[in-house]
Each structure stands twice: as structure tokens, then as C-alpha cells.
Short mmCIF file of C-alpha atoms in Angstrom, two decimals:
data_model
loop_
_atom_site.label_atom_id
_atom_site.label_comp_id
_atom_site.label_asym_id
_atom_site.label_seq_id
_atom_site.Cartn_x
_atom_site.Cartn_y
_atom_site.Cartn_z
CA UNK V 1 0.00 0.00 0.00
CA UNK V 2 1.34 3.38 -0.92
CA UNK V 3 2.47 5.71 1.80
CA UNK V 4 1.31 9.24 1.31
CA UNK V 5 3.85 12.03 1.46
CA UNK V 6 3.69 15.77 1.11
CA UNK V 7 3.93 18.47 -1.56
CA UNK V 8 3.76 22.12 -0.92
CA UNK V 9 6.04 24.93 -1.23
CA UNK V 10 4.83 25.49 2.28
CA UNK V 11 7.29 22.84 3.07
CA UNK V 12 8.95 24.14 0.04
CA UNK V 13 11.34 22.58 -2.42
CA UNK V 14 14.32 20.41 -3.10
CA UNK V 15 18.05 19.96 -2.97
CA UNK V 16 19.69 19.61 -6.38
CA UNK V 17 22.93 17.69 -6.71
CA UNK V 18 24.32 20.25 -9.11
CA UNK V 19 23.69 23.31 -6.90
CA UNK V 20 25.92 24.55 -4.12
CA UNK V 21 24.59 26.76 -1.37
CA UNK V 22 26.24 30.00 -0.28
CA UNK V 23 28.31 29.70 2.87
CA UNK V 24 27.03 32.12 5.53
CA UNK V 25 29.31 32.76 8.47
CA UNK V 26 28.36 30.30 11.20
CA UNK V 27 29.83 29.32 14.51
CA UNK V 28 30.50 25.78 15.59
CA UNK V 29 27.86 23.65 17.27
CA UNK V 30 30.04 22.93 20.29
CA UNK V 31 28.33 25.29 22.73
CA UNK V 32 27.49 25.13 26.43
CA UNK V 33 23.93 23.83 26.90
CA UNK V 34 22.76 27.19 28.33
CA UNK V 35 23.69 28.89 25.03
CA UNK V 36 22.28 26.30 22.66
CA UNK V 37 18.74 27.67 22.40
CA UNK V 38 17.05 31.07 22.69
CA UNK V 39 15.28 31.57 26.01
CA UNK V 40 11.58 30.81 26.44
CA UNK V 41 9.66 32.83 29.08
CA UNK V 42 9.51 30.97 32.37
CA UNK V 43 5.70 31.12 32.44
CA UNK V 44 3.09 31.26 29.66
CA UNK V 45 0.93 34.32 29.09
CA UNK V 46 -2.14 32.06 29.00
CA UNK V 47 -2.84 28.35 29.30
CA UNK V 48 -4.55 26.20 26.70
CA UNK V 49 -8.34 26.28 26.72
CA UNK V 50 -10.40 23.43 28.11
CA UNK V 51 -12.01 22.56 24.77
CA UNK V 52 -8.61 22.23 23.11
CA UNK V 53 -7.24 20.04 25.89
CA UNK V 54 -10.27 17.74 25.86
CA UNK V 55 -9.92 17.27 22.10
CA UNK V 56 -6.14 16.84 21.97
CA UNK V 57 -5.13 15.13 25.21
CA UNK V 58 -6.62 11.72 24.46
CA UNK V 59 -3.44 9.99 23.25
CA UNK V 60 -4.62 10.01 19.64
CA UNK V 61 -2.96 11.38 16.54
CA UNK V 62 -4.78 13.04 13.66
CA UNK V 63 -3.60 11.96 10.21
CA UNK V 64 -4.66 13.73 7.02
CA UNK V 65 -3.65 12.50 3.58
CA UNK V 66 -3.34 14.82 0.59
CA UNK V 67 -2.85 14.45 -3.13
CA UNK V 68 -0.42 17.13 -4.21
CA UNK V 69 1.84 18.63 -6.85
CA UNK V 70 5.32 19.97 -6.16
CA UNK V 71 7.42 22.16 -8.43
CA UNK V 72 10.88 20.72 -8.98
CA UNK V 73 13.40 21.09 -11.83
CA UNK V 74 10.99 23.41 -13.64
CA UNK V 75 8.10 20.94 -13.71
CA UNK V 76 5.14 20.13 -11.51
CA UNK V 77 5.57 16.63 -10.04
CA UNK V 78 2.90 14.38 -8.57
CA UNK V 79 3.40 14.11 -4.83
CA UNK V 80 1.77 12.65 -1.76
CA UNK V 81 1.44 14.20 1.66
CA UNK V 82 0.60 13.16 5.19
CA UNK V 83 0.13 15.67 8.01
CA UNK V 84 0.31 14.07 11.46
CA UNK V 85 -0.77 16.12 14.51
CA UNK V 86 -0.32 14.91 18.10
CA UNK V 87 0.39 16.39 21.53
CA UNK V 88 3.43 15.37 23.56
CA UNK V 89 5.65 16.63 26.42
CA UNK V 90 9.07 18.18 25.82
CA UNK V 91 11.95 19.10 28.11
CA UNK V 92 12.58 22.82 27.73
CA UNK V 93 16.26 22.32 28.58
CA UNK V 94 16.87 20.16 25.51
CA UNK V 95 13.72 20.51 23.37
CA UNK V 96 13.39 16.77 22.98
CA UNK V 97 10.40 14.62 23.83
CA UNK V 98 10.49 13.24 27.39
CA UNK V 99 7.47 11.55 28.99
CA UNK V 100 9.22 11.64 32.39
CA UNK V 101 10.43 15.25 32.40
CA UNK V 102 9.85 17.00 35.77
CA UNK V 103 6.91 19.39 35.81
CA UNK V 104 9.08 22.49 36.17
CA UNK V 105 10.85 21.69 32.89
CA UNK V 106 7.84 20.32 30.98
CA UNK V 107 6.36 22.11 27.99
CA UNK V 108 3.46 20.36 26.29
CA UNK V 109 3.42 20.89 22.54
CA UNK V 110 1.25 20.18 19.55
CA UNK V 111 3.60 18.48 17.12
CA UNK V 112 3.08 18.45 13.37
CA UNK V 113 5.02 15.96 11.26
CA UNK V 114 4.64 16.73 7.56
CA UNK V 115 5.86 13.93 5.31
CA UNK V 116 6.41 14.53 1.58
CA UNK V 117 7.25 11.97 -1.10
CA UNK V 118 7.67 12.59 -4.82
CA UNK V 119 9.88 11.47 -7.67
CA UNK V 120 11.90 13.22 -10.39
CA UNK V 121 13.11 10.81 -13.05
CA UNK V 122 14.68 7.95 -11.11
CA UNK V 123 15.22 10.15 -8.03
CA UNK V 124 12.86 9.46 -5.09
CA UNK V 125 12.60 12.41 -2.69
CA UNK V 126 11.56 12.01 0.94
CA UNK V 127 11.17 15.04 3.20
CA UNK V 128 10.00 15.32 6.81
CA UNK V 129 9.35 18.67 8.47
CA UNK V 130 8.48 18.68 12.18
CA UNK V 131 7.01 21.65 14.04
CA UNK V 132 6.82 21.76 17.85
CA UNK V 133 4.35 24.40 19.09
CA UNK V 134 3.54 24.84 22.82
CA UNK V 135 -0.15 24.44 23.58
CA UNK V 136 0.13 27.18 26.23
CA UNK V 137 0.72 30.69 24.88
CA UNK V 138 4.25 31.84 25.67
CA UNK V 139 4.39 34.47 22.92
CA UNK V 140 1.94 36.88 21.31
CA UNK V 141 0.60 34.42 18.74
CA UNK V 142 -0.84 31.07 19.81
CA UNK V 143 1.18 27.98 18.86
CA UNK V 144 4.38 29.95 18.23
CA UNK V 145 6.95 27.18 17.63
CA UNK V 146 9.94 26.46 19.84
CA UNK V 147 11.56 24.08 17.37
CA UNK V 148 11.31 23.31 13.65
CA UNK V 149 13.36 20.57 12.00
CA UNK V 150 13.68 19.27 8.48
CA UNK V 151 15.38 16.19 7.10
CA UNK V 152 15.57 15.56 3.37
CA UNK V 153 16.80 12.46 1.58
CA UNK V 154 17.41 11.79 -2.11
CA UNK V 155 20.01 9.89 -4.09
CA UNK V 156 22.63 12.65 -3.83
CA UNK V 157 22.61 12.58 -0.04
CA UNK V 158 20.70 13.89 2.94
CA UNK V 159 20.43 17.10 4.95
CA UNK V 160 19.26 18.12 8.42
CA UNK V 161 18.16 21.69 9.13
CA UNK V 162 16.88 22.78 12.54
CA UNK V 163 15.64 26.14 13.80
CA UNK V 164 14.97 27.07 17.45
CA UNK V 165 12.97 30.35 17.45
CA UNK V 166 13.49 33.12 19.99
CA UNK V 167 12.13 36.62 20.60
CA UNK V 168 14.91 38.56 18.87
CA UNK V 169 17.01 35.76 17.40
CA UNK V 170 16.66 32.18 16.30
CA UNK V 171 19.37 29.55 16.35
CA UNK V 172 19.79 27.31 13.34
CA UNK V 173 21.80 24.14 12.83
CA UNK V 174 22.60 22.73 9.40
CA UNK V 175 24.17 19.33 8.69
CA UNK V 176 24.58 18.83 4.96
CA UNK V 177 26.42 16.71 2.42
CA UNK V 178 27.24 19.97 0.57
CA UNK V 179 30.84 21.02 1.31
CA UNK V 180 29.90 24.71 1.42
CA UNK V 181 27.30 24.02 4.11
CA UNK V 182 28.96 21.20 6.04
CA UNK V 183 27.98 21.12 9.72
CA UNK V 184 27.39 24.66 10.92
CA UNK V 185 25.47 26.72 13.40
CA UNK V 186 24.52 30.40 13.51
CA UNK V 187 22.10 32.93 15.00
CA UNK V 188 19.45 34.45 12.74
CA UNK V 189 17.93 37.88 13.57
CA UNK V 190 14.16 37.42 13.99
CA UNK V 191 12.21 40.42 15.35
CA UNK V 192 9.71 39.77 18.13
CA UNK V 193 6.44 38.52 16.65
CA UNK V 194 8.07 36.80 13.67
CA UNK V 195 5.99 33.94 12.30
CA UNK V 196 7.29 30.74 10.70
CA UNK V 197 5.71 29.48 7.51
CA UNK V 198 6.09 25.87 8.59
CA UNK V 199 3.94 26.54 11.68
CA UNK V 200 1.04 28.05 9.72
CA UNK V 201 -0.45 24.58 9.16
CA UNK V 202 -1.05 24.60 12.92
CA UNK V 203 -1.82 28.26 13.53
CA UNK V 204 -4.29 28.76 10.67
CA UNK V 205 -6.44 25.94 12.04
CA UNK V 206 -7.37 28.21 14.97
CA UNK V 207 -7.68 25.27 17.33
CA UNK V 208 -7.60 27.45 20.46
CA UNK V 209 -8.81 30.89 19.40
CA UNK V 210 -8.57 33.01 16.25
CA UNK V 211 -5.30 33.51 14.43
CA UNK V 212 -3.97 37.10 14.74
CA UNK V 213 -7.02 38.05 16.79
CA UNK V 214 -9.32 37.32 13.85
CA UNK V 215 -7.97 40.11 11.61
CA UNK V 216 -5.44 40.41 8.78
CA UNK V 217 -1.80 40.03 9.78
CA UNK V 218 1.32 41.93 8.71
CA UNK V 219 4.87 41.42 9.98
CA UNK V 220 7.98 39.30 9.45
CA UNK V 221 7.99 35.63 8.54
CA UNK V 222 10.65 32.96 8.08
CA UNK V 223 9.92 30.93 4.91
CA UNK V 224 9.56 27.17 5.16
CA UNK V 225 12.77 25.24 5.67
CA UNK V 226 12.02 23.16 2.61
CA UNK V 227 11.70 26.23 0.36
CA UNK V 228 15.00 27.51 1.80
CA UNK V 229 16.62 24.18 0.86
CA UNK V 230 15.34 24.37 -2.71
CA UNK V 231 16.49 27.94 -3.22
CA UNK V 232 19.79 27.41 -1.35
CA UNK V 233 19.35 30.76 0.38
CA UNK V 234 20.28 31.69 3.95
CA UNK V 235 17.53 31.57 6.56
CA UNK V 236 16.13 35.08 7.11
CA UNK V 237 12.92 36.82 8.21
CA UNK V 238 11.09 38.61 5.38
CA UNK V 239 8.18 41.05 5.26
CA UNK V 240 4.87 39.23 4.77
CA UNK V 241 1.09 39.62 4.96
CA UNK V 242 -1.77 37.20 5.61
CA UNK V 243 -5.27 38.31 4.54
CA UNK V 244 -8.32 36.40 5.71
CA UNK V 245 -11.86 36.02 4.39
CA UNK V 246 -14.82 33.68 4.78
CA UNK V 247 -16.02 31.93 1.63
CA UNK V 248 -18.36 29.14 0.55
CA UNK V 249 -16.63 26.15 -1.01
CA UNK V 250 -18.57 23.09 -2.12
CA UNK V 251 -21.41 24.23 0.14
CA UNK V 252 -19.17 24.55 3.20
CA UNK V 253 -18.09 27.59 5.19
CA UNK V 254 -14.35 28.00 4.79
CA UNK V 255 -11.79 30.37 6.24
CA UNK V 256 -9.46 31.42 3.42
CA UNK V 257 -6.02 32.77 4.26
CA UNK V 258 -3.81 34.36 1.57
CA UNK V 259 -0.10 34.52 2.44
CA UNK V 260 2.13 36.89 0.46
CA UNK V 261 5.86 37.57 0.70
CA UNK V 262 8.26 38.56 -2.05
CA UNK V 263 7.00 36.89 -5.23
CA UNK V 264 5.26 34.12 -3.29
CA UNK V 265 1.48 33.87 -2.88
CA UNK V 266 -0.09 30.91 -1.13
CA UNK V 267 -3.81 30.39 -0.47
CA UNK V 268 -5.02 28.09 2.33
CA UNK V 269 -8.60 26.91 2.86
CA UNK V 270 -9.50 25.75 6.38
CA UNK V 271 -12.79 24.34 7.68
CA UNK V 272 -14.72 27.03 9.55
CA UNK V 273 -16.48 24.44 11.70
CA UNK V 274 -15.75 21.01 13.16
CA UNK V 275 -12.10 20.11 13.62
CA UNK V 276 -10.85 22.95 11.39
CA UNK V 277 -8.93 20.73 9.03
CA UNK V 278 -6.74 22.27 6.36
CA UNK V 279 -8.73 21.37 3.24
CA UNK V 280 -6.03 22.40 0.80
CA UNK V 281 -3.72 25.09 -0.49
CA UNK V 282 -2.37 26.41 -3.76
CA UNK V 283 0.75 28.44 -4.56
CA UNK V 284 1.55 31.00 -7.21
CA UNK V 285 4.07 28.54 -8.70
CA UNK V 286 1.37 25.94 -9.38
CA UNK V 287 2.00 23.77 -6.33
CA UNK V 288 -1.11 22.55 -4.57
CA UNK V 289 -2.46 19.97 -2.14
CA UNK V 290 -6.00 18.59 -1.77
CA UNK V 291 -7.29 16.73 1.24
CA UNK V 292 -8.36 13.12 0.63
CA UNK V 293 -9.07 11.60 4.05
CA UNK V 294 -8.59 12.14 7.75
CA UNK V 295 -8.31 9.51 10.48
CA UNK V 296 -7.81 9.91 14.22
CA UNK V 297 -5.94 6.95 15.70
CA UNK V 298 -4.26 5.93 18.96
CA UNK V 299 -0.65 7.11 18.68
CA UNK V 300 0.72 3.71 19.69
CA UNK V 301 -1.08 2.18 16.72
CA UNK V 302 1.03 4.22 14.32
CA UNK V 303 4.19 2.60 15.71
CA UNK V 304 3.01 -0.95 16.26
CA UNK V 305 0.22 -1.56 13.77
CA UNK V 306 1.27 0.38 10.71
CA UNK V 307 -0.83 -1.63 8.25
CA UNK V 308 -3.98 -0.99 10.25
CA UNK V 309 -3.15 2.69 10.48
CA UNK V 310 -2.66 2.81 6.70
CA UNK V 311 -6.00 1.13 6.09
CA UNK V 312 -7.72 3.51 8.49
CA UNK V 313 -6.22 6.53 6.79
CA UNK V 314 -6.85 5.50 3.21
CA UNK V 315 -9.98 3.40 3.57
CA UNK V 316 -11.83 4.60 6.65
CA UNK V 317 -11.83 7.71 8.82
CA UNK V 318 -13.62 10.91 7.85
CA UNK V 319 -13.29 10.54 4.12
CA UNK V 320 -13.32 13.64 1.94
CA UNK V 321 -13.68 12.69 -1.75
CA UNK V 322 -11.13 14.39 -3.98
CA UNK V 323 -13.79 16.39 -5.84
CA UNK V 324 -14.91 17.89 -2.50
CA UNK V 325 -11.50 18.25 -0.98
CA UNK V 326 -11.72 22.01 -0.93
CA UNK V 327 -8.32 22.93 -2.34
CA UNK V 328 -8.37 26.40 -3.92
CA UNK V 329 -9.31 26.25 -7.59
#
């Protein structure tokens, strides 16, 4: 049975074997633990709402499968996508998952794993982007991430790229098979309030209150790590806007969000009711994704009964036929 992967420019693009990235000045990764990550406030501004906790603290993961197209080597390629959402505890000293972390160091997060698979010629591409967003509000915008990581594999090699956001700076770590990139670390200026494109697939769902207070947003945004990989550009915050509207799509109320930065435009459609699933998105470069099915499964089942989880995702669950998937036309 085929495993679904992910498309989007939202998770962006691809590494080419023939391209070499510029070499920004970076410091080594051998740092004292206290300097490894930007500080997170000791206490949240607000705690997660009761409705959110009842829906997302049941030990289940939400899986949504998408049919998608990704732009690579000047052509749109068929791709498959799975978005996996689940809550879990992290240790704020290390930003790794730890079920036994003491309460004073525990930060509960909503994790999104976005898995993309597509092929160019004989090259199979596999990309995983993970976003870790505290369920309690530590910064101005709900679900502001504390960690974003990407790993990309294809027949040239593989790359890891991690970003740990802070209020005025973010720390990034790159481990690449490209000689110019190598294994490096640096700080990236990110003004307070900066958003991260990779986290929008959590934030635009408005699972615990309206995004940006329910109005249009303007500020700085860090593009998706996957788009940074494809373009081979340094990580940097750019000026961006997100406009919102409410539309009817296939007889359903939908919140439509239009993201713009530089030459990029991306339109997201999100259910206005129910579980606020991301129904689809489309980019100005022709990339798109359309929701096929959603299943909510015990998290242990994903690890120990993979075949059953696959059947539930692709044959059961809350099925959304492709013609009604709600991706922007």
C-alpha cells in the first residue's frame, strides 16, 4: 500500500545535486547547553483552553492525507502528503520529547510531522518537516513554535536543518552533504512577533482561538525550511502579509487565508467548523495539495500496527472525496 507524502512549497522545495549553497558565516555547534537555544519565558501568558485540551489530550494522533503537486526542476511533479498532529511533552532544557520530564521543565506541545514523497526521473525524494508548538501561549501568537526541523533524503545525499525560534534571534543548525554548508550553526535575527511558515499549518487551524485576533496580519515571517533548501538561500525573516476572508466552497463555510511575501502567494482553505482541518492550499508557482481523508488513531497504533493505520487513513476515517477536498481552484 502506498504511503502518502507531502507536496507544498509550504514545506517548500528540493536539494539539487548540481547546486551549491552560499556559505554564511556560522559558529561551531560545540556550545554550552545554556547557550544552545534562545530563552523561552519561564511562564506562559495564557494556558490552553479546556475545549482544546479535551480534544487533543486523548493519546490520539490526527492523520490527514493529501494528493499534491510539487514544483521541482521546472516541472510540476505528482506528490503525496501526510500531516500528522499529536500532543506530547518536551523538556525545555533540551527541546526533545520526554514523557518523564519533571513538571518544572515540561512544555506540552502540539507536534506536526509533515511527510512529503515525490519522484523526479529515477530520483525518489523524501522530506520530513516537524514543528513543535507549545499548547500554552508563551508568545503573542498562539502555537508559536519552539523548534522546527527538516530532514531531506534523495540519491545525492541527505540534509538536516533545525531552527529554534526566539524573541529577537533564532538559532539554526545545518548538517549537509554539501561542502559549502557542512555542519554549521549560527544565529538568525528574527524580530519579536516573527511567524514561521512551517507553523502556519497549525496556527491557521485556529484550534484554540482566532489567528492574529481574527484580523489580517502583517509582519515578518521565516519561509519554510524546505523552500529555503530548494532555493539554497540563507535563513532570514522577510516582510509578509496574511489576509483572511470567509467563503463558501462546495457548500461549506471555509476560512481562506492568503499569504504573500516577495514573489510568493499561497492560499489556504481551512474548515470554519468542526475540527478545522486544512482542506487544501495552492501556490503562485502551481504547487497545490488537496485533502483526501482524515483519520484519528491511537498514537501507539502508528508505531506498532502500521498496516492498520494505513488502512484507516486511506480506507476509513472521515473521508473527503477528492472532488470535494476544498483545495483552492
